[in-house]
Amino acid sequence: MTFQPPEIDYWALSPVIALVFGLALTVVLAVAGRLARIAPAAAILSMVVAGGLLIGQWGESKDVIGGTLELDGLSITFSLLILLAGIVAVLFSLGDPAAREAGRPDFLALLLGSVLGMVLLTQANNLVTFFIALELFSIPLYALCGTDLRREDSLESGLKYLIIGSLGSATLLFGMAFVYGASGATGFEQIADGLSSSDLLGDPIILTGVGLVTVGLAFKVSLAPFHQWTPDVYQGAPTAVTAFMAVATKLAGFAVFARFFLTALEPLADEWDVILAAIAAISIVVGNLGAISQDSLKRMLGYSGIAQAGYMVGGIVVASTEGVEALSFYLAAYLALNLGTFAVLVVREQRDGSDDSIESLRGIGRRDRALAWPITIGMLGLIGLPPTVGFLGKLYLITALVDGGWTWLGILIVLGSMASLAYYLRVVGTVWSGETESPGHAPGPSSRLLGLIVGVGIVFAVLSIGFGILPDPLYDFAAQAGEAIGSLPG
Amino acid sequence: MTTASWAWLVLLFPLLGSMVIAFGFRRLPDRTAGIIGSTAIGLAFIAGIGTLLGLLSEPSESRHVASSLWEYAGVGDLRVDLGIFVDPLAVFMVLVVTGVSFLIHVYSTAYMESDQGYSRFFSYLNFFVFSMLLLVLAGNFVLLIIGWAFVGFASYALISFWYRRTTATAAGMKAFVINVVGDIGLVLAAILIFRELGVLDYEAVFDAAPKVFSTDQWTVVAICLLLLVGAFAKSAQLPFHTWLADAMEGPTPVSSLIHAATMVTAGVYLVARTWPLFELAPAAANVAAIVGVVTLLVAGTIALVVTDLKRIIAYSTMSQIGYMFLAVGIGAYSAGMFHLMTHAFFKALLFMAAGSIIAVMANDQNIDRMRGLGKALPFTAAMLVIGSLALSGFPFTSGWFSKDEILDFALYRGGWYTILAIAGYVGAFMTALYAFRIVFRILPGRPCPEAEELIETGHVAHGEAVNPANGQPEDYEVGYPGKEHHIAEQSPGMRFGMLPLGVLALIAGFLQVPGVTEVVTKFLEPTFEGSSLAAIHPPVSKAWLGLLNGGVIAVVGIAFAWVFWVRRPAIPGSLRQKFHPLYELFVHKWYFDELIHAVIVRPVLAFGDFCNRVVEPFVVGGIVTGTTSLVRSAGALVRDLQSGMIRAYASLMVVGAIAVVLFLLLRGG
Amino acid sequence: MLSILLWLPLVFGIVALLVPAARAWVPALAGTALTLVLAAVVAVGFDPGDPGRYAESVSWIPELGISYSLAIDGLSVFLVLLTALAWVPAVAFAASRNAGDGRERLFYFMLLLGETATLGAFLASDLILFVLFFDLMIVPFYFLFGLWGRTRDGATAGGATTKMIIYTLVGSLLMLVAAVAVGFSAEEVSGKPISYSIPELIARGIGESDQYWLFWLFALAFFIKMPLFPFNGWMPDAYRVAPLPALAVFSAVLSKVGAYGFLRVVLPVMPDAAELFQTAILIFAVVSIIYGSAIAFTKIDLRMIIGFSSVAQLGFITLGIFALDETGANGALFQMINHGLVVVPAILIVGLIAERTGSEDLGPMGGLAKNAPIFAVIFLIVTMATLAIPGSPNFIGEFLILNGTFQVSVAIAIVASVGVALAAYYALRMYQRTMQNPLPPGSDSREISLRDALIIVPMVLVLVILAFAPQIVLGETGDAVSAVVEKVGQLG
Amino acid sequence: MSIEWYLVLAALLFAIGAGGILVRRNPVVILLCLELMLSAGALAILSFSRMLGDGDGQVFVLIVLVVAACEVVVGLGLVVAMFRRRIPLDVDETTELRG
């Protein structure tokens, strides 16, 4: 059997190549002594170039490396968001003591590795690339969580994330085996043809396969009942990593969730949509209830992430283009709101040395407006109050759900956001009332960098309100992802 | 000047007077408020005469004029204009109201001389006359209700005029709430009328009613009963009468104007005005008559035993209005209106006289302490006697003609109406008895200390007045007629107010001498033409017979009084011992106050308390605290589940995976 | 034109943010005054003949059929005027008491943001825009009550306001889902592409089976906002804690958006449901009339009395709306305006009383009328209007409402009229226990200052004018309201 | 032999691996069990690939083995770091993060 090399479309692969190059550069710089200082610049540069290359191919949809990777609307939209999250994470990590201890280039190398894995995951169109990309983005994260050697919890969070993560991946792999066995192919389109042609719709093998894959993916985007790692890991990991994880894992996870379920397993749609809806419901309930009387802000954001993931999976349950559009819009909104909030958290931690408890935010509204407004808008957005982009995100999701006949899930989303009032408003309440003690000055990084991070926070806050009032540009950006999955109804 | 424009002037003057005094009360030099007030009412009286002349110039069958300024409220087919309706009944009432009010205004310029709230008093008084005239001239039911409520508000304002006296404000509150209950009766009646007939103007209603309603159809009876609720509340008939006795807290001119001459007669006017409805609902008319008679008797008994001078006169008012309701109830409309007029004269006179007497007694209204005032207050005593004579229906006084005309009509109607007539005669006897109980107790005999002091020094005694009800010291600063008091003998204003009324009390009767001068009946005839009952005229001989036995009863009553309280004063005491339970019943005003308090006031307050203490925290609060505590405990459960143990997480994950796969297999298989 | 009217207050609010704190009230007052002038111009220019005169529409989110469209018709013209009119004295009162202690700029910004949101709710003729403004309305008041509200002992009022915002948002978020579902049901029924413009929705109508559960979602949101009986859990705490200027506009205008929502959205779009649940809602309304009045006369805290009297009054307004009869609905709309006109002066007067007696509880008070006759007369007019004395515009409103209810069920009308008697008692009790009876040592009865008079008298004047000629309002609102009610009537 | 037997073996291996994670407390042993589960997956893929006679499965298995190795490396790295920092190598002890 002669070996024909798969035709590779280098132009489509260029963003990945840029990232690999960046990764390689940071690894080299790690050992290059004095040159290590330019590692952050190099990392950010490589991500910016990758982003540019992606934007260059906006609107196209083509196979990369013989069908195993697919560069289309979905992957471009999600990759851009991931890169944005990556860049912001690098900014956050500059002042982070953990990063300095672990050696800045190594920290950044791991980060870039994870970003590369995520970008590949958005493009994965074959079981194999799906698994590789998934592992490529998880394993560096396990390590990243454990980098803050100063604190014992960081190691603990790393270990927890690794063990539970590997358990998830193993389940996913086992599921993939069954899917592969039943459909006879590894490419998503071929799986879909395999499944629809043969009459094994009720066949136990494919169903167990689908079940296990659902569990594996649900774990990745921290849906209940596979959510238990999220609060602990969010609290334990360094703030920069938590910020990156909160946003990026969901982006990558949902990208492959959408692509795999809505192309490969599309014929079984009315099998898995009910179980997904059930998982969504549980996540909304568990996520909101868990967050109610939390003291640590990161842990609360962990739980709220579970609840928000519950809302987002609604976009997939509906199995329609409109659903995916709503999902991607909501993820974009989620990114803006969360990174805005984390920016404030990072500045408070690095500049004022305050811990991550909600109480530490008391009264910054009176003294420190530049920080108070971004976190207030972030909270109001996560609740889904007008005029923030959160409101419109929820509106699109509910519209998609009601249109797809899942009205009860729409109502549950609303009930969830009602319950979320309790803890989000508690943060807003503490920010705006009461007096704050004078901020102690931790040996933080230069005020120029802190100014930059505060700027990031303010930019995201302004975006949240701006897109809340004029959503069209963000909607067109998100709608890209919807069209990519062409085969869907509606 | 057409009749209508005269009528609008009648309305305009008092309103103008009230506004001018109200807005100028700081800049007006003192005591000009009284002059402005009196002239305003005087001008209104003259405008009333103008309307009367305008009306008389019309031929008798077209003696009614309706005119409206603009559309007040129009929604769908409900059309209400700001319109008045002028006809003989309305003009008759206008003349009585403005005439008596003018005299009372003059009287109060003197009586309220030293009161701090002088201009505020006249502003309220003018506003009251305006609202009474609005009520009388209103052209449709909505405007009637508005007039009705303004009168109620004005009476509240005047009863609690000395607002620093807690008893006055409490009396004001009671009067106002009962008045609102009356208003609601009228509102519901108006709505029922609109629902059935689709119109609210008098003329339209009265000619549509016979076409739509059959006699004693439940809707028309309901309408009339609701109207009666309003009438009884305003005219202090049973069971809505309890506010009248407390209303004596207000200044005496107020009692004489509102609680004798004008406001309390509004109910009688209402029944007279809506006579077509009542003729369609004889059952309701009978209710009016019966309640009138019962009130008449009850009030009479209470007046016999009460010792507070103004309250005796107040209960006599209640009983006299009972007569008027009897009259309009059985169809003797003109007789009822005539009695209304004569009653206005002699009752206002009695109250004015009482005012002067109380002034002498340094605001002490208890007749037990009044002796021998005849010599001290010759003029007031004379007026008191004239008033009492007219009240008890002494022959040839105005009371004699008017009261007995009603009773003749009742007798003439025959059937069970005769029982009402007999009760009326018993009432007449009691009236004579209590009227002269006052006269014989306070005028003759050795003068009491205050009278003594007045006779020698000619100056009125006055002590530190303490509110008898609750012992609070009076706050002169804001009213309570000031340190000095004024008696008719020493102030011409009061005399000028009382004299005409005295004359009228005596001679007014000749307006309606049966068979000779039926002036009032002929004048009111156009209003009531078409009414079957109004057409009945008892023969003149029967009328004179009725007058005869009425006169005899009056004289016998006075004689009895003379015996009880002059010849052998011991008798009342022994009677009191013998009929002790009966005496207790009367003194406690037949326990109506306690009854209403127990039946209505306490349950309502208890319900309010129940809502506040029980429903609010549990039901309403429960919804809120219930959900929040539920959510909080569920949150705690989720957090406890998060034990931090990796193996726990792993096990949940495995269990979850098994559940998902099983679910898919079962469902998919 | 309407967009200028809508966004004017917010613009001035933002200006207030930039101006130095001490001067922050100047742009605020100017903004509200200008809005009032504009609202008056619109009201005058409005003629029931062609409602489309001021309509504006621009598509906002085409994918979902949501457009930014504003319009004004018989239903909303006077409510917009009431909103503009209510805000001027509130801001003036706040300025005169230099409210906002230290954070004046933010205070006035929030107050004016509240005005824009409320105007938006009244002007919106797109269902989602209405829901959006309905949600947005509560946010500024959450901050106003939370940051500047003071509990009795002076502590800041965090807890009470969170309960309020959660409660009101529960309703409005549920309504969000209902609104979306209405859009889809209308699309399904008519087959035309989805659109949320209210006239379009009314024309299309929605499936009968959907109407039943959607009706209750809307009704729940509006009942909580008014509030009516079982849903007023949040009201006592919020009223006890709120700063007076904010409370005046909150109680006078925001509660009306709930009632207005019924007329604008629920009745025309879901006529079958309105017909079916009519008796249920009537019973709801009557219970809250009796309940509100009963509590009002047991409370001694002035704010509570006014709060619970509003519950009773809103019960009356709901009664009028769900009489589903022309006179009833017109009466309800008229009563909304009257209640707004009465509540603003009443709450500001509570402020004046508190300044004079040092407390807001009826217990120790009395005798303030002693040397404050003008203050006493103003408060007397307001009290008489509160208890809807015949002759006040409130009476005409109540008369029409009772008239409409009578057509539906006599029993309910009679029970409601018991509410009128209770109103007489609690209103007069409030007046007497403050103004009359002897003056206790603690309080001083000084006359109303010229400045305060200038703030309160204009609204009382409007009340008096309406007393003489209610036709000014009734004439204009007549046919818009009848159109709404006819639509329900046709099914009967 | 038909494929069911292979699948049964794979499932058994998977179950033993999962059981191991739940029972044992030492992180190193847990990493071992994870390896076991991953190899169970690989075995399943291999048996399917053989059944289907398609080469992709085998490529997939090779990659899976590589990935499993990476995981263990990172896992051991973390364990060593914990050991050096005197943190007890017992999964039940590391419960700082909870609630």
PDB file of C-alpha atoms in Angstrom, chain A residues 140-269:
ATOM      1  CA  PRO A 140      -0.167  22.202  30.012  1.00  0.00           C
ATOM      2  CA  LEU A 141      -3.101  23.534  32.064  1.00  0.00           C
ATOM      3  CA  TYR A 142      -2.609  20.813  34.683  1.00  0.00           C
ATOM      4  CA  ALA A 143       0.989  21.980  34.990  1.00  0.00           C
ATOM      5  CA  LEU A 144       0.056  25.658  34.916  1.00  0.00           C
ATOM      6  CA  CYS A 145      -2.338  25.173  37.813  1.00  0.00           C
ATOM      7  CA  GLY A 146       0.491  23.793  39.919  1.00  0.00           C
ATOM      8  CA  THR A 147       3.019  26.551  39.124  1.00  0.00           C
ATOM      9  CA  ASP A 148       2.375  28.746  42.165  1.00  0.00           C
ATOM     10  CA  LEU A 149       4.776  26.859  44.408  1.00  0.00           C
ATOM     11  CA  ARG A 150       4.388  29.404  47.165  1.00  0.00           C
ATOM     12  CA  ARG A 151       0.916  28.204  47.953  1.00  0.00           C
ATOM     13  CA  GLU A 152       0.089  24.650  48.776  1.00  0.00           C
ATOM     14  CA  ASP A 153      -3.411  24.854  47.242  1.00  0.00           C
ATOM     15  CA  SER A 154      -1.940  25.508  43.816  1.00  0.00           C
ATOM     16  CA  LEU A 155      -0.253  22.118  43.776  1.00  0.00           C
ATOM     17  CA  GLU A 156      -3.365  20.545  45.163  1.00  0.00           C
ATOM     18  CA  SER A 157      -5.474  22.159  42.445  1.00  0.00           C
ATOM     19  CA  GLY A 158      -3.010  20.956  39.823  1.00  0.00           C
ATOM     20  CA  LEU A 159      -3.142  17.397  41.081  1.00  0.00           C
ATOM     21  CA  LYS A 160      -6.949  17.435  41.341  1.00  0.00           C
ATOM     22  CA  TYR A 161      -7.302  18.859  37.859  1.00  0.00           C
ATOM     23  CA  LEU A 162      -4.897  16.263  36.482  1.00  0.00           C
ATOM     24  CA  ILE A 163      -6.522  13.244  38.092  1.00  0.00           C
ATOM     25  CA  ILE A 164     -10.089  14.210  37.354  1.00  0.00           C
ATOM     26  CA  GLY A 165      -9.043  15.534  33.935  1.00  0.00           C
ATOM     27  CA  SER A 166      -7.381  12.327  32.941  1.00  0.00           C
ATOM     28  CA  LEU A 167     -10.375  10.378  34.177  1.00  0.00           C
ATOM     29  CA  GLY A 168     -12.495  12.556  31.866  1.00  0.00           C
ATOM     30  CA  SER A 169     -10.156  12.055  28.941  1.00  0.00           C
ATOM     31  CA  ALA A 170     -10.070   8.302  29.489  1.00  0.00           C
ATOM     32  CA  THR A 171     -13.859   8.178  29.465  1.00  0.00           C
ATOM     33  CA  LEU A 172     -13.886  10.317  26.336  1.00  0.00           C
ATOM     34  CA  LEU A 173     -11.395   8.005  24.647  1.00  0.00           C
ATOM     35  CA  PHE A 174     -13.437   4.930  25.568  1.00  0.00           C
ATOM     36  CA  GLY A 175     -16.499   6.657  24.139  1.00  0.00           C
ATOM     37  CA  MET A 176     -14.612   7.537  20.968  1.00  0.00           C
ATOM     38  CA  ALA A 177     -13.660   3.901  20.595  1.00  0.00           C
ATOM     39  CA  PHE A 178     -17.289   2.886  20.566  1.00  0.00           C
ATOM     40  CA  VAL A 179     -18.262   5.684  18.187  1.00  0.00           C
ATOM     41  CA  TYR A 180     -15.421   4.663  15.896  1.00  0.00           C
ATOM     42  CA  GLY A 181     -16.463   1.039  16.161  1.00  0.00           C
ATOM     43  CA  ALA A 182     -20.099   1.731  15.405  1.00  0.00           C
ATOM     44  CA  SER A 183     -19.615   4.205  12.549  1.00  0.00           C
ATOM     45  CA  GLY A 184     -16.506   2.644  11.088  1.00  0.00           C
ATOM     46  CA  ALA A 185     -14.708   5.973  10.560  1.00  0.00           C
ATOM     47  CA  THR A 186     -12.849   8.659  12.437  1.00  0.00           C
ATOM     48  CA  GLY A 187     -13.701  11.711  10.338  1.00  0.00           C
ATOM     49  CA  PHE A 188     -16.794  13.564  11.637  1.00  0.00           C
ATOM     50  CA  GLU A 189     -18.555  13.642   8.224  1.00  0.00           C
ATOM     51  CA  GLN A 190     -17.803   9.960   7.659  1.00  0.00           C
ATOM     52  CA  ILE A 191     -19.100   9.130  11.128  1.00  0.00           C
ATOM     53  CA  ALA A 192     -22.293  10.945  10.307  1.00  0.00           C
ATOM     54  CA  ASP A 193     -22.702   9.016   7.029  1.00  0.00           C
ATOM     55  CA  GLY A 194     -21.785   5.762   8.821  1.00  0.00           C
ATOM     56  CA  LEU A 195     -24.402   6.344  11.473  1.00  0.00           C
ATOM     57  CA  SER A 196     -27.221   7.378   9.188  1.00  0.00           C
ATOM     58  CA  SER A 197     -26.611   4.613   6.629  1.00  0.00           C
ATOM     59  CA  SER A 198     -26.531   1.626   8.921  1.00  0.00           C
ATOM     60  CA  ASP A 199     -29.636   0.881  10.922  1.00  0.00           C
ATOM     61  CA  LEU A 200     -27.954   0.784  14.248  1.00  0.00           C
ATOM     62  CA  LEU A 201     -29.807   3.771  15.617  1.00  0.00           C
ATOM     63  CA  GLY A 202     -30.989   1.853  18.651  1.00  0.00           C
ATOM     64  CA  ASP A 203     -27.727  -0.089  18.785  1.00  0.00           C
ATOM     65  CA  PRO A 204     -26.229  -0.140  22.338  1.00  0.00           C
ATOM     66  CA  ILE A 205     -22.651   0.340  21.183  1.00  0.00           C
ATOM     67  CA  ILE A 206     -23.197   3.725  19.590  1.00  0.00           C
ATOM     68  CA  LEU A 207     -25.365   4.824  22.495  1.00  0.00           C
ATOM     69  CA  THR A 208     -22.718   3.960  25.098  1.00  0.00           C
ATOM     70  CA  GLY A 209     -20.205   5.694  22.863  1.00  0.00           C
ATOM     71  CA  VAL A 210     -22.302   8.825  22.709  1.00  0.00           C
ATOM     72  CA  GLY A 211     -22.933   8.666  26.470  1.00  0.00           C
ATOM     73  CA  LEU A 212     -19.247   8.407  27.336  1.00  0.00           C
ATOM     74  CA  VAL A 213     -18.251  11.149  24.898  1.00  0.00           C
ATOM     75  CA  THR A 214     -20.921  13.391  26.416  1.00  0.00           C
ATOM     76  CA  VAL A 215     -19.477  12.725  29.885  1.00  0.00           C
ATOM     77  CA  GLY A 216     -15.933  13.473  28.713  1.00  0.00           C
ATOM     78  CA  LEU A 217     -16.907  16.752  27.061  1.00  0.00           C
ATOM     79  CA  ALA A 218     -19.284  17.759  29.849  1.00  0.00           C
ATOM     80  CA  PHE A 219     -16.366  17.388  32.241  1.00  0.00           C
ATOM     81  CA  LYS A 220     -14.164  19.617  30.050  1.00  0.00           C
ATOM     82  CA  VAL A 221     -16.619  22.560  30.018  1.00  0.00           C
ATOM     83  CA  SER A 222     -17.384  21.923  33.746  1.00  0.00           C
ATOM     84  CA  LEU A 223     -21.047  20.926  33.415  1.00  0.00           C
ATOM     85  CA  ALA A 224     -22.710  19.290  36.432  1.00  0.00           C
ATOM     86  CA  PRO A 225     -22.537  16.496  37.701  1.00  0.00           C
ATOM     87  CA  PHE A 226     -18.936  16.497  36.443  1.00  0.00           C
ATOM     88  CA  HIS A 227     -18.276  19.971  37.801  1.00  0.00           C
ATOM     89  CA  GLN A 228     -16.770  19.292  41.191  1.00  0.00           C
ATOM     90  CA  TRP A 229     -13.234  20.018  40.145  1.00  0.00           C
ATOM     91  CA  THR A 230     -14.063  23.524  38.916  1.00  0.00           C
ATOM     92  CA  PRO A 231     -14.477  25.507  42.170  1.00  0.00           C
ATOM     93  CA  ASP A 232     -11.423  23.981  43.806  1.00  0.00           C
ATOM     94  CA  VAL A 233      -9.179  24.378  40.776  1.00  0.00           C
ATOM     95  CA  TYR A 234     -10.362  27.955  40.117  1.00  0.00           C
ATOM     96  CA  GLN A 235      -9.573  28.908  43.705  1.00  0.00           C
ATOM     97  CA  GLY A 236      -6.284  27.052  43.889  1.00  0.00           C
ATOM     98  CA  ALA A 237      -4.745  28.057  40.563  1.00  0.00           C
ATOM     99  CA  PRO A 238      -2.947  31.406  40.148  1.00  0.00           C
ATOM    100  CA  THR A 239      -5.418  34.165  39.198  1.00  0.00           C
ATOM    101  CA  ALA A 240      -3.987  34.585  35.676  1.00  0.00           C
ATOM    102  CA  VAL A 241      -4.442  30.863  34.993  1.00  0.00           C
ATOM    103  CA  THR A 242      -7.918  30.864  36.513  1.00  0.00           C
ATOM    104  CA  ALA A 243      -8.910  33.773  34.275  1.00  0.00           C
ATOM    105  CA  PHE A 244      -7.560  31.969  31.211  1.00  0.00           C
ATOM    106  CA  MET A 245      -9.184  28.673  32.211  1.00  0.00           C
ATOM    107  CA  ALA A 246     -12.567  30.199  33.060  1.00  0.00           C
ATOM    108  CA  VAL A 247     -12.939  31.565  29.543  1.00  0.00           C
ATOM    109  CA  ALA A 248     -10.740  29.540  27.205  1.00  0.00           C
ATOM    110  CA  THR A 249     -11.671  25.992  28.288  1.00  0.00           C
ATOM    111  CA  LYS A 250     -15.327  26.827  27.704  1.00  0.00           C
ATOM    112  CA  LEU A 251     -14.566  28.350  24.299  1.00  0.00           C
ATOM    113  CA  ALA A 252     -12.565  25.365  23.076  1.00  0.00           C
ATOM    114  CA  GLY A 253     -14.797  22.826  24.762  1.00  0.00           C
ATOM    115  CA  PHE A 254     -17.995  24.236  23.248  1.00  0.00           C
ATOM    116  CA  ALA A 255     -16.380  24.600  19.831  1.00  0.00           C
ATOM    117  CA  VAL A 256     -15.664  20.885  19.605  1.00  0.00           C
ATOM    118  CA  PHE A 257     -18.912  20.094  21.459  1.00  0.00           C
ATOM    119  CA  ALA A 258     -20.833  21.923  18.744  1.00  0.00           C
ATOM    120  CA  ARG A 259     -18.841  20.556  15.836  1.00  0.00           C
ATOM    121  CA  PHE A 260     -18.793  16.956  17.030  1.00  0.00           C
ATOM    122  CA  PHE A 261     -22.383  16.725  18.182  1.00  0.00           C
ATOM    123  CA  LEU A 262     -23.878  18.755  15.369  1.00  0.00           C
ATOM    124  CA  THR A 263     -21.964  17.161  12.502  1.00  0.00           C
ATOM    125  CA  ALA A 264     -20.798  13.722  13.610  1.00  0.00           C
ATOM    126  CA  LEU A 265     -23.649  12.744  15.912  1.00  0.00           C
ATOM    127  CA  GLU A 266     -26.265  14.827  14.143  1.00  0.00           C
ATOM    128  CA  PRO A 267     -28.321  11.740  13.068  1.00  0.00           C
ATOM    129  CA  LEU A 268     -28.730  10.823  16.745  1.00  0.00           C
ATOM    130  CA  ALA A 269     -29.835  14.323  17.649  1.00  0.00           C
TER     131      ALA A 269
END
